[in-house]
Short mmCIF file of C-alpha atoms and ligand atoms in Angstrom, two decimals:
data_model
loop_
_atom_site.label_atom_id
_atom_site.label_comp_id
_atom_site.label_asym_id
_atom_site.label_seq_id
_atom_site.Cartn_x
_atom_site.Cartn_y
_atom_site.Cartn_z
CA MET A 85 -62.08 45.57 -57.16
CA LYS A 86 -61.87 49.34 -57.80
CA THR A 87 -60.71 49.54 -61.75
CA ASP A 88 -61.51 54.04 -61.49
CA THR A 89 -58.67 55.81 -62.74
CA ILE A 90 -56.20 57.17 -58.84
CA ALA A 91 -54.55 59.80 -58.65
CA ALA A 92 -51.75 60.89 -56.47
CA ILE A 93 -48.42 63.78 -55.66
CA SER A 94 -45.43 60.76 -55.49
CA THR A 95 -43.26 62.89 -53.83
CA ALA A 96 -42.48 64.89 -50.59
CA MET A 97 -44.74 68.33 -50.15
CA THR A 98 -41.91 69.61 -49.89
CA ASN A 99 -40.66 72.53 -52.21
CA SER A 100 -37.58 70.65 -53.72
CA GLY A 101 -36.73 70.58 -57.68
CA ILE A 102 -39.24 68.01 -58.90
CA GLY A 103 -42.11 66.87 -58.25
CA ILE A 104 -43.73 64.00 -58.77
CA ILE A 105 -47.85 63.06 -60.01
CA ARG A 106 -48.84 60.05 -61.31
CA ILE A 107 -51.63 58.39 -62.42
CA SER A 108 -53.23 55.12 -62.99
CA GLY A 109 -55.64 53.48 -64.70
CA LYS A 110 -58.03 53.15 -67.78
CA ASP A 111 -58.42 56.47 -68.35
CA ALA A 112 -55.21 57.85 -66.93
CA VAL A 113 -53.69 58.64 -70.30
CA SER A 114 -57.17 60.07 -71.89
CA ILE A 115 -57.40 61.93 -68.37
CA ALA A 116 -53.29 63.51 -68.87
CA HIS A 117 -53.84 64.24 -72.29
CA PRO A 118 -55.76 67.67 -73.11
CA PHE A 119 -53.38 69.11 -70.63
CA PHE A 120 -50.16 68.27 -71.68
CA VAL A 121 -48.44 70.26 -75.33
CA ASN A 122 -45.34 69.89 -76.37
CA LYS A 123 -42.53 72.25 -77.47
CA ARG A 124 -44.90 72.60 -80.43
CA ASN A 125 -47.59 73.32 -78.54
CA GLU A 126 -49.74 69.59 -79.91
CA LYS A 127 -51.59 67.54 -77.60
CA CYS A 128 -49.91 64.68 -78.51
CA LEU A 129 -49.59 62.48 -75.34
CA GLU A 130 -52.25 59.78 -76.58
CA SER A 131 -50.15 59.09 -79.21
CA PHE A 132 -46.95 58.32 -77.52
CA ARG A 133 -45.33 54.86 -77.22
CA SER A 134 -45.18 52.63 -73.82
CA HIS A 135 -42.34 53.20 -72.03
CA THR A 136 -41.22 56.55 -73.00
CA ILE A 137 -40.46 59.88 -71.65
CA HIS A 138 -41.40 63.91 -73.19
CA TYR A 139 -40.70 67.18 -72.20
CA GLY A 140 -43.41 69.73 -72.71
CA TYR A 141 -45.73 71.78 -70.89
CA ILE A 142 -48.57 71.27 -68.50
CA ILE A 143 -51.61 73.43 -69.34
CA ASP A 144 -54.99 74.99 -67.72
CA LYS A 145 -58.21 73.82 -69.38
CA ASP A 146 -57.60 77.81 -71.20
CA ASP A 147 -54.81 77.56 -72.05
CA THR A 148 -52.73 78.58 -69.81
CA TYR A 149 -48.79 77.75 -69.56
CA ILE A 150 -48.35 76.22 -65.18
CA ASP A 151 -44.84 74.37 -65.46
CA GLU A 152 -42.68 72.41 -67.76
CA VAL A 153 -43.17 69.03 -67.55
CA MET A 154 -41.58 64.93 -68.87
CA VAL A 155 -43.50 63.48 -68.43
CA SER A 156 -43.28 59.55 -68.65
CA VAL A 157 -46.36 57.22 -70.01
CA MET A 158 -46.57 52.92 -69.11
CA LYS A 159 -48.85 51.26 -70.59
CA ALA A 160 -50.66 48.04 -69.10
CA PRO A 161 -49.84 45.88 -67.89
CA HIS A 162 -46.36 47.06 -68.00
CA SER A 163 -46.32 49.15 -65.59
CA TYR A 164 -46.07 49.22 -61.43
CA THR A 165 -49.90 49.04 -61.08
CA MET A 166 -50.22 46.41 -64.39
CA GLU A 167 -52.72 49.77 -65.64
CA ASP A 168 -51.97 52.32 -67.73
CA ILE A 169 -49.78 55.32 -66.47
CA VAL A 170 -48.50 58.50 -66.60
CA GLU A 171 -46.06 60.40 -64.63
CA ILE A 172 -45.46 63.71 -64.87
CA ASN A 173 -41.99 65.21 -63.56
CA CYS A 174 -42.94 68.80 -62.33
CA HIS A 175 -40.76 71.50 -60.54
CA GLY A 176 -41.33 70.61 -56.57
CA GLY A 177 -42.92 73.20 -55.79
CA VAL A 178 -45.91 72.86 -53.46
CA PHE A 179 -47.84 75.41 -55.11
CA ILE A 180 -47.23 74.17 -58.43
CA ILE A 181 -48.04 70.85 -57.46
CA GLN A 182 -51.08 71.34 -56.87
CA LYS A 183 -52.03 73.69 -58.87
CA ILE A 184 -51.46 70.13 -61.02
CA MET A 185 -52.57 67.86 -59.24
CA ASP A 186 -55.76 69.84 -58.51
CA ILE A 187 -56.26 69.88 -63.26
CA ILE A 188 -56.05 65.92 -63.04
CA THR A 189 -58.71 65.38 -60.19
CA ALA A 190 -61.45 68.61 -61.83
CA ALA A 191 -60.82 66.07 -64.48
CA GLY A 192 -61.65 62.79 -64.11
CA ALA A 193 -59.02 60.59 -61.41
CA ARG A 194 -59.64 59.79 -58.22
CA ILE A 195 -57.10 61.01 -55.02
CA ALA A 196 -55.22 57.95 -54.45
CA GLU A 197 -55.35 56.37 -50.64
CA PRO A 198 -51.97 55.41 -49.61
CA GLY A 199 -50.84 52.51 -50.87
CA GLU A 200 -53.53 52.04 -53.31
CA PHE A 201 -50.66 51.98 -56.59
CA THR A 202 -49.26 49.21 -54.17
CA LYS A 203 -51.82 47.55 -53.85
CA ARG A 204 -53.35 47.61 -57.19
CA ALA A 205 -49.90 46.44 -58.09
CA PHE A 206 -50.74 43.69 -55.66
CA LEU A 207 -54.80 42.72 -56.79
CA ASN A 208 -53.10 42.43 -60.01
CA GLY A 209 -51.76 40.00 -60.06
CA ARG A 210 -47.97 41.22 -60.45
CA ILE A 211 -46.49 41.48 -56.78
CA ASP A 212 -47.78 39.03 -53.89
CA LEU A 213 -48.20 40.04 -50.20
CA SER A 214 -45.13 39.83 -48.76
CA LYS A 215 -43.40 41.77 -51.66
CA ALA A 216 -46.52 44.98 -51.43
CA GLU A 217 -45.16 44.77 -47.80
CA ALA A 218 -41.46 44.77 -48.20
CA VAL A 219 -42.00 47.95 -50.54
CA MET A 220 -43.54 50.00 -47.34
CA ASP A 221 -39.53 48.52 -45.42
CA MET A 222 -37.46 49.76 -48.32
CA ILE A 223 -39.01 52.82 -48.09
CA SER A 224 -38.81 53.07 -44.50
CA SER A 225 -35.48 52.24 -43.82
CA LYS A 226 -32.73 53.12 -41.16
CA ASN A 227 -30.30 50.91 -42.26
CA GLU A 228 -28.23 48.70 -44.10
CA PHE A 229 -29.37 45.67 -43.25
CA ALA A 230 -33.62 47.00 -42.56
CA LEU A 231 -32.80 47.66 -46.93
CA LYS A 232 -30.99 44.54 -48.31
CA SER A 233 -33.89 42.70 -46.42
CA SER A 234 -36.81 44.99 -48.01
CA MET A 235 -34.23 44.38 -50.82
CA LYS A 236 -33.73 40.99 -51.14
CA GLN A 237 -37.64 40.34 -50.14
CA LEU A 238 -38.76 42.88 -53.27
CA LYS A 239 -37.46 40.38 -54.98
CA GLY A 240 -39.01 37.67 -53.69
CA SER A 241 -36.51 35.45 -51.65
CA LEU A 242 -39.27 35.00 -48.76
CA SER A 243 -41.92 34.75 -51.28
CA GLU A 244 -40.05 31.51 -52.67
CA LEU A 245 -39.12 30.27 -49.42
CA ILE A 246 -42.33 29.84 -48.27
CA LYS A 247 -44.22 29.08 -51.36
CA LYS A 248 -41.62 26.02 -51.42
CA LEU A 249 -43.01 25.10 -47.86
CA ARG A 250 -46.62 25.67 -48.72
CA ASP A 251 -46.44 23.13 -52.11
CA GLU A 252 -44.85 20.53 -49.67
CA ILE A 253 -47.82 20.70 -47.06
CA LEU A 254 -49.98 20.96 -50.12
CA TYR A 255 -48.25 18.09 -52.05
CA GLU A 256 -49.26 16.07 -48.67
CA ILE A 257 -52.66 17.42 -48.37
CA ALA A 258 -53.81 16.73 -51.93
CA PHE A 259 -52.21 13.16 -51.30
CA ILE A 260 -53.74 12.19 -48.02
CA GLU A 261 -57.50 13.51 -50.04
CA SER A 262 -56.61 11.28 -52.58
CA ALA A 263 -55.93 8.43 -50.80
CA LEU A 264 -58.69 8.22 -48.79
CA ASP A 265 -61.42 8.82 -52.18
CA ASP A 266 -59.39 5.49 -53.71
CA PRO A 267 -58.12 3.93 -51.32
CA GLU A 268 -58.21 0.11 -53.87
CA HIS A 269 -55.31 2.70 -55.02
CA ILE A 270 -53.36 4.62 -53.78
CA SER A 271 -52.51 2.91 -50.38
CA LEU A 272 -51.64 4.34 -46.72
CA GLU A 273 -49.88 2.16 -45.31
CA ASP A 274 -45.93 3.83 -44.67
CA TYR A 275 -47.99 6.94 -45.42
CA PRO A 276 -46.98 8.46 -41.40
CA GLU A 277 -43.09 7.75 -41.47
CA LYS A 278 -43.55 9.10 -45.06
CA LEU A 279 -45.59 12.51 -44.50
CA MET A 280 -43.44 12.03 -39.76
CA ALA A 281 -40.03 12.87 -41.93
CA LYS A 282 -41.23 15.91 -44.08
CA THR A 283 -43.37 17.71 -41.06
CA GLU A 284 -39.99 17.91 -39.50
CA GLU A 285 -38.15 18.42 -41.97
CA ILE A 286 -40.86 20.74 -42.77
CA CYS A 287 -41.03 22.63 -39.02
CA ALA A 288 -36.77 23.17 -39.04
CA GLY A 289 -37.48 25.27 -42.01
CA LEU A 290 -40.32 26.80 -40.48
CA LYS A 291 -38.55 27.27 -36.64
CA LYS A 292 -35.38 28.54 -38.79
CA LEU A 293 -37.55 31.47 -40.06
CA LEU A 294 -38.75 31.81 -37.07
CA ASP A 295 -35.57 32.44 -35.05
CA SER A 296 -34.28 34.37 -38.00
CA ALA A 297 -37.53 36.66 -36.49
CA HIS A 298 -35.97 37.65 -33.45
CA ASP A 299 -32.37 39.45 -34.73
CA GLY A 300 -34.41 40.50 -37.73
CA LYS A 301 -37.06 42.96 -35.70
CA LEU A 302 -33.61 44.42 -33.85
CA LEU A 303 -31.75 44.70 -37.02
CA LYS A 304 -34.34 46.49 -39.29
CA GLU A 305 -36.45 48.81 -36.52
CA GLY A 306 -33.08 49.08 -34.16
CA ILE A 307 -32.11 47.77 -30.42
CA ARG A 308 -34.01 50.61 -27.65
CA THR A 309 -31.53 51.84 -25.87
CA VAL A 310 -31.97 54.21 -23.12
CA ILE A 311 -28.33 55.76 -22.03
CA VAL A 312 -28.81 57.64 -18.70
CA GLY A 313 -26.57 59.28 -16.01
CA LYS A 314 -26.00 62.26 -13.91
CA PRO A 315 -25.38 65.90 -16.17
CA ASN A 316 -21.62 66.25 -16.89
CA VAL A 317 -20.97 61.99 -17.36
CA GLY A 318 -19.96 62.42 -20.99
CA LYS A 319 -22.96 61.26 -22.14
CA SER A 320 -23.32 63.35 -25.09
CA SER A 321 -19.54 63.41 -25.70
CA PHE A 322 -20.30 59.64 -26.55
CA MET A 323 -23.05 59.78 -28.70
CA ASN A 324 -20.41 62.08 -30.38
CA ILE A 325 -17.91 59.83 -30.77
CA LEU A 326 -20.91 56.90 -31.57
CA VAL A 327 -22.45 58.72 -34.91
CA GLY A 328 -19.12 60.28 -36.01
CA GLU A 329 -16.86 57.68 -35.89
CA ASP A 330 -19.39 55.43 -37.96
CA LYS A 331 -20.95 58.03 -40.10
CA ALA A 332 -24.00 57.65 -38.20
CA ILE A 333 -27.68 58.55 -39.34
CA VAL A 334 -28.63 60.96 -36.31
CA THR A 335 -32.32 62.14 -36.51
CA ASP A 336 -34.46 64.04 -33.21
CA VAL A 337 -37.71 62.73 -33.46
CA ALA A 338 -40.52 64.91 -33.37
CA GLY A 339 -42.16 65.63 -30.55
CA THR A 340 -39.46 64.59 -27.89
CA THR A 341 -39.06 66.92 -26.06
CA ARG A 342 -35.60 69.36 -24.04
CA ASP A 343 -35.94 65.79 -21.34
CA ILE A 344 -35.48 63.55 -23.84
CA LEU A 345 -33.78 63.44 -27.13
CA GLU A 346 -33.67 60.45 -29.45
CA GLU A 347 -31.94 59.89 -31.67
CA THR A 348 -30.56 56.69 -33.90
CA VAL A 349 -27.50 55.54 -34.36
CA SER A 350 -26.45 52.46 -37.09
CA PHE A 351 -22.48 51.25 -36.76
CA GLY A 352 -21.33 47.68 -38.07
CA GLY A 353 -25.12 46.92 -39.37
CA ILE A 354 -26.41 47.80 -35.81
CA THR A 355 -28.70 49.87 -34.72
CA LEU A 356 -29.36 51.89 -31.46
CA ASN A 357 -32.48 53.69 -31.41
CA VAL A 358 -30.89 55.64 -29.03
CA THR A 359 -33.05 58.47 -25.45
CA ASP A 360 -31.13 60.54 -23.93
CA THR A 361 -32.14 61.24 -20.30
CA ALA A 362 -31.69 64.86 -19.58
CA GLY A 363 -29.40 63.72 -16.60
CA ILE A 364 -31.66 62.45 -13.62
CA ARG A 365 -31.87 64.09 -10.62
CA ASN A 366 -33.68 63.71 -7.28
CA THR A 367 -35.72 67.47 -7.77
CA ALA A 368 -38.97 68.58 -6.09
CA ASP A 369 -39.03 71.38 -9.85
CA ILE A 370 -42.22 69.92 -11.40
CA VAL A 371 -41.22 69.60 -14.75
CA GLU A 372 -37.96 67.77 -13.80
CA LYS A 373 -40.11 65.73 -12.38
CA ILE A 374 -42.22 65.35 -15.79
CA GLY A 375 -39.18 64.29 -16.57
CA VAL A 376 -37.26 61.73 -14.41
CA GLU A 377 -41.62 60.10 -14.95
CA ARG A 378 -40.90 59.65 -18.54
CA ALA A 379 -37.33 58.50 -18.43
CA LYS A 380 -39.03 55.70 -15.92
CA LYS A 381 -41.57 54.66 -18.81
CA ALA A 382 -38.91 54.79 -21.11
CA ILE A 383 -36.16 52.86 -19.13
CA GLU A 384 -39.10 50.08 -18.58
CA ASP A 385 -39.32 49.50 -22.02
CA ALA A 386 -35.98 49.95 -23.57
CA ASP A 387 -34.39 46.50 -24.31
CA LEU A 388 -31.24 48.41 -23.21
CA ILE A 389 -29.81 50.91 -20.80
CA ILE A 390 -26.37 52.19 -20.77
CA TYR A 391 -25.33 53.64 -17.66
CA MET A 392 -22.71 55.97 -18.08
CA VAL A 393 -20.32 56.97 -14.40
CA ASP A 394 -18.32 59.40 -14.08
CA ALA A 395 -15.22 57.22 -12.25
CA SER A 396 -13.59 60.05 -11.37
CA VAL A 397 -15.76 61.23 -8.35
CA PRO A 398 -17.29 59.37 -5.96
CA MET A 399 -20.99 58.11 -6.23
CA ASP A 400 -23.77 60.21 -4.98
CA GLU A 401 -28.00 60.55 -4.01
CA ASN A 402 -28.25 61.16 -8.01
CA ASP A 403 -26.63 57.60 -8.91
CA PHE A 404 -28.32 55.58 -6.30
CA ASN A 405 -31.58 56.88 -7.99
CA ILE A 406 -30.57 55.97 -11.40
CA VAL A 407 -28.69 52.96 -10.06
CA ASP A 408 -32.16 51.82 -8.39
CA MET A 409 -34.24 52.08 -11.57
CA ILE A 410 -32.68 50.50 -13.24
CA LYS A 411 -30.90 47.28 -12.30
CA ASP A 412 -33.32 45.07 -13.08
CA LYS A 413 -33.19 45.46 -16.50
CA LYS A 414 -30.30 44.72 -19.68
CA VAL A 415 -27.39 46.37 -18.58
CA ILE A 416 -23.85 47.91 -19.90
CA ILE A 417 -22.15 50.12 -17.02
CA LEU A 418 -19.73 52.30 -18.76
CA LEU A 419 -17.12 53.37 -16.22
CA ASN A 420 -16.06 57.09 -17.90
CA LYS A 421 -13.74 59.80 -17.19
CA SER A 422 -11.04 56.32 -16.57
CA ASP A 423 -8.48 58.63 -17.89
CA LEU A 424 -8.38 60.51 -14.59
CA ASN A 425 -7.52 59.55 -11.07
CA VAL A 426 -10.71 56.30 -10.48
CA CYS A 427 -12.47 56.54 -7.80
CA VAL A 428 -15.06 54.43 -8.65
CA THR A 429 -13.99 50.84 -9.26
CA GLU A 430 -15.83 47.88 -10.97
CA GLU A 431 -15.81 46.11 -7.76
CA GLU A 432 -18.14 48.97 -6.16
CA ILE A 433 -20.73 48.71 -9.05
CA LYS A 434 -20.78 45.25 -9.49
CA ALA A 435 -22.38 44.72 -6.10
CA TYR A 436 -25.57 47.11 -7.24
CA PHE A 437 -25.96 44.51 -10.19
CA MET A 438 -26.75 40.85 -10.41
CA ASP A 439 -25.72 39.15 -13.41
CA ASN A 440 -27.54 41.26 -15.66
CA GLY A 441 -24.32 44.53 -15.48
CA ILE A 442 -21.58 44.36 -17.74
CA ILE A 443 -19.24 46.61 -16.39
CA MET A 444 -16.36 48.39 -18.98
CA LYS A 445 -13.98 51.20 -18.00
CA THR A 446 -14.04 53.74 -20.87
CA SER A 447 -12.61 57.36 -21.85
CA MET A 448 -14.46 59.71 -24.07
CA THR A 449 -11.18 62.01 -24.70
CA GLU A 450 -9.45 59.57 -25.35
CA ARG A 451 -11.75 57.35 -27.35
CA SER A 452 -10.98 54.25 -24.93
CA GLY A 453 -13.30 51.33 -24.46
CA ILE A 454 -15.45 52.65 -27.55
CA ASP A 455 -14.71 49.12 -30.16
CA TYR A 456 -15.81 46.82 -26.85
CA PHE A 457 -18.66 48.69 -26.46
CA THR A 458 -19.46 47.64 -29.85
CA LYS A 459 -18.30 44.10 -29.92
CA THR A 460 -20.32 43.34 -27.03
CA ILE A 461 -23.72 44.68 -28.39
CA LYS A 462 -23.66 42.47 -31.05
CA GLU A 463 -23.33 40.24 -28.68
CA MET A 464 -25.31 40.61 -26.28
CA PHE A 465 -28.39 41.21 -29.37
CA ILE A 466 -27.28 38.83 -32.22
CA HIS A 467 -27.22 35.28 -32.83
CA GLY A 468 -24.37 34.36 -34.09
CA ASN A 469 -22.48 36.38 -37.22
CA LEU A 470 -24.77 39.02 -38.89
CA SER A 471 -24.60 37.75 -42.62
CA TYR A 472 -27.96 39.76 -43.56
CA ASN A 473 -26.40 39.39 -47.28
CA ASP A 474 -27.71 36.03 -47.88
CA GLU A 475 -29.49 35.17 -44.81
CA VAL A 476 -33.30 35.47 -45.73
CA TYR A 477 -34.54 37.13 -41.90
CA ILE A 478 -38.26 37.92 -40.37
CA THR A 479 -38.48 41.64 -40.09
CA ASN A 480 -42.25 41.84 -39.70
CA MET A 481 -43.95 40.69 -37.03
CA ARG A 482 -47.02 40.04 -38.70
CA HIS A 483 -44.98 37.23 -41.23
CA LYS A 484 -44.28 36.38 -37.74
CA GLU A 485 -47.70 35.41 -36.26
CA ALA A 486 -47.93 33.92 -39.23
CA ILE A 487 -45.09 31.28 -39.35
CA LYS A 488 -45.65 31.07 -35.46
CA ASN A 489 -48.96 29.48 -36.47
CA ALA A 490 -48.56 26.93 -39.36
CA TYR A 491 -45.52 26.35 -36.98
CA GLU A 492 -47.90 24.54 -33.84
CA SER A 493 -50.15 23.56 -36.09
CA MET A 494 -47.19 21.63 -37.77
CA LEU A 495 -46.21 20.49 -34.75
CA GLN A 496 -50.02 18.78 -33.98
CA VAL A 497 -49.60 17.06 -37.30
CA ARG A 498 -46.67 15.87 -35.88
CA LYS A 499 -48.00 14.76 -32.51
CA SER A 500 -51.42 12.82 -34.59
CA ILE A 501 -48.65 10.90 -36.86
CA GLU A 502 -47.04 9.89 -32.74
CA ASN A 503 -50.62 9.11 -31.54
CA CYS A 504 -51.56 7.19 -34.38
CA MET A 505 -54.56 8.89 -35.38
CA PRO A 506 -56.39 8.58 -38.54
CA GLU A 507 -55.17 10.39 -42.11
CA ASP A 508 -57.94 12.76 -41.41
CA PHE A 509 -56.67 14.68 -38.60
CA TYR A 510 -53.25 15.99 -39.95
CA SER A 511 -55.38 16.71 -43.09
CA ILE A 512 -56.53 19.48 -40.84
CA ASP A 513 -53.54 20.93 -39.56
CA LEU A 514 -51.77 20.31 -42.62
CA THR A 515 -54.92 22.20 -44.09
CA SER A 516 -54.54 25.21 -40.99
CA ALA A 517 -50.85 25.20 -41.86
CA CYS A 518 -50.91 25.89 -45.44
CA ALA A 519 -53.37 28.43 -44.86
CA SER A 520 -51.57 30.33 -42.61
CA LEU A 521 -48.10 31.12 -44.74
CA GLY A 522 -51.01 31.85 -47.47
CA LEU A 523 -51.11 35.16 -45.51
CA ILE A 524 -47.32 35.84 -46.29
CA THR A 525 -47.93 35.78 -49.52
CA GLY A 526 -51.40 36.62 -49.93
CA GLU A 527 -53.41 33.38 -51.36
CA GLU A 528 -55.43 33.17 -47.82
CA VAL A 529 -55.96 36.99 -47.23
CA GLY A 530 -58.91 38.20 -46.78
CA GLU A 531 -59.84 42.25 -47.99
CA ASP A 532 -59.17 43.72 -44.44
CA LEU A 533 -55.90 42.62 -43.72
CA VAL A 534 -55.09 44.22 -47.51
CA ASN A 535 -57.29 46.94 -46.19
CA GLU A 536 -55.33 47.88 -43.31
CA ILE A 537 -52.42 46.61 -44.43
CA PHE A 538 -51.77 49.47 -47.00
CA SER A 539 -53.63 52.21 -45.12
CA LYS A 540 -50.14 51.90 -43.59
CA PHE A 541 -47.98 52.77 -46.62
CA CYS A 542 -47.40 56.29 -47.62
CA MET A 543 -49.24 58.76 -50.10
CA GLY A 544 -48.14 58.49 -54.07
CA LYS A 545 -46.46 54.74 -53.44
P1 GDP B 619 -22.86 64.20 -20.72
O1 GDP B 619 -23.76 66.09 -19.71
O2 GDP B 619 -23.45 63.47 -19.72
O3 GDP B 619 -23.83 64.48 -21.92
O4 GDP B 619 -21.72 64.53 -20.56
P2 GDP B 619 -20.52 66.12 -21.85
O5 GDP B 619 -20.27 64.88 -22.52
O6 GDP B 619 -21.11 67.19 -21.84
O7 GDP B 619 -19.20 66.11 -21.10
C1 GDP B 619 -18.76 66.95 -19.71
C2 GDP B 619 -18.22 66.71 -19.72
O8 GDP B 619 -17.06 65.86 -19.34
C3 GDP B 619 -17.10 67.61 -20.99
O9 GDP B 619 -16.38 68.07 -20.73
C4 GDP B 619 -16.52 66.32 -21.90
O10 GDP B 619 -15.55 67.00 -22.58
C5 GDP B 619 -15.82 66.10 -20.39
N1 GDP B 619 -15.70 64.39 -20.87
C6 GDP B 619 -16.73 63.56 -20.65
N2 GDP B 619 -15.83 61.92 -20.75
C7 GDP B 619 -14.49 62.70 -20.71
C8 GDP B 619 -14.16 61.95 -20.18
O11 GDP B 619 -13.24 60.42 -20.83
N3 GDP B 619 -12.59 61.90 -19.32
C9 GDP B 619 -12.22 63.32 -18.99
N4 GDP B 619 -11.22 63.53 -19.24
N5 GDP B 619 -13.27 63.87 -20.02
C10 GDP B 619 -14.60 63.84 -19.98
#
């Protein structure tokens, strides 16, 4: 494990009020010491007690004043990384912060890799792998559910559950091994029945976690939704209502084109990642054709299609094209403008869709049908009630995979017991279940995987 001293800019590189540079490692204090003076112009950083914060200035090696700062010192092992940490809170100008960073790296700190502070926290044993991953999940959470579930994971809810299951499995492995080593004193006579009961219990626990992964992923990442409909049917009005009424966060995703806009809409704990296809039309225009191709791709990848129809005018060629593209998908059909004279009926639409279409009347001007729409989404996607305050949800696909493998190994144990196989067969599958669970908390994880996980982190975390 690397033990050199690392430094990184932990705040965003944009002009802002405050910027933070973090230094971690055994030389953190001595590296920063020559470049900090207090208001009496004394170099005193080395004398600071742990967990104290100090007002002063950063100077360069020619004693030129660079910035007015607050510097905090956290001594090992009581810090984020369990190493000595110095944090410099400077002004958040891109030029200032980079200049201070240059001074620190020139004095001997290495620029940290993405996630390296958290990686050290893991390697030094302060947090397990699932907690480290929760840190990144917190940073990227985009709704209440994601934040709450990652906070819970950071506090150890998943680790505890996995540790408990793993300890139970380890106990059985140890018991079998001891009995096989010492058959005179430890009998395995009624053991298969006992192990069967335990196996059932563990399988049920793993299955519950596995089942939570479906909801967990959708809740955390959002439901990939595509909204389709001809121009002028009311798509934008609908988006505005969803966004406005529920104080949703709307973000334009960088890199999207005029043809396809992506927005995130959250309501009642659910997030829709909505792709708005800017009207699908049958067209010879090359640019629009590309748009249509993109829309088709978005439809293919979507979890949900919202098809909006202007019910006040008859369906036309463009509608039929859309219907053709989406008729096999999970679709909510909104018969909009139902406040006007309606000429497209539910029956007419129903004929195009099998059981996969849910039809509802809406009016964006009268704001009717919206509650029913949100209720329907919940019923379609979330099993049972949203109880994200106390349940442990699996939201990380790596964890899901590990739990799935552990579950399969435990089913194998059950099969071996049913088939009256010798005890060492149980041992093999119990051991592999244990190893799979160990991947989640990091007990059984290889260096490559650790590197891969932390490489996805942000700089400075
Ligand atoms: P988009 O092109 O599909 O995004 O459609 P817009 O949301 O821009 O709406 C087009 C026009 O239809 C606007 O003038 C809206 O005010 C109007 N509109 C939208 N929804 C309704 C509705 O439910 N009833 C009525 N009467 N007009 C609507």
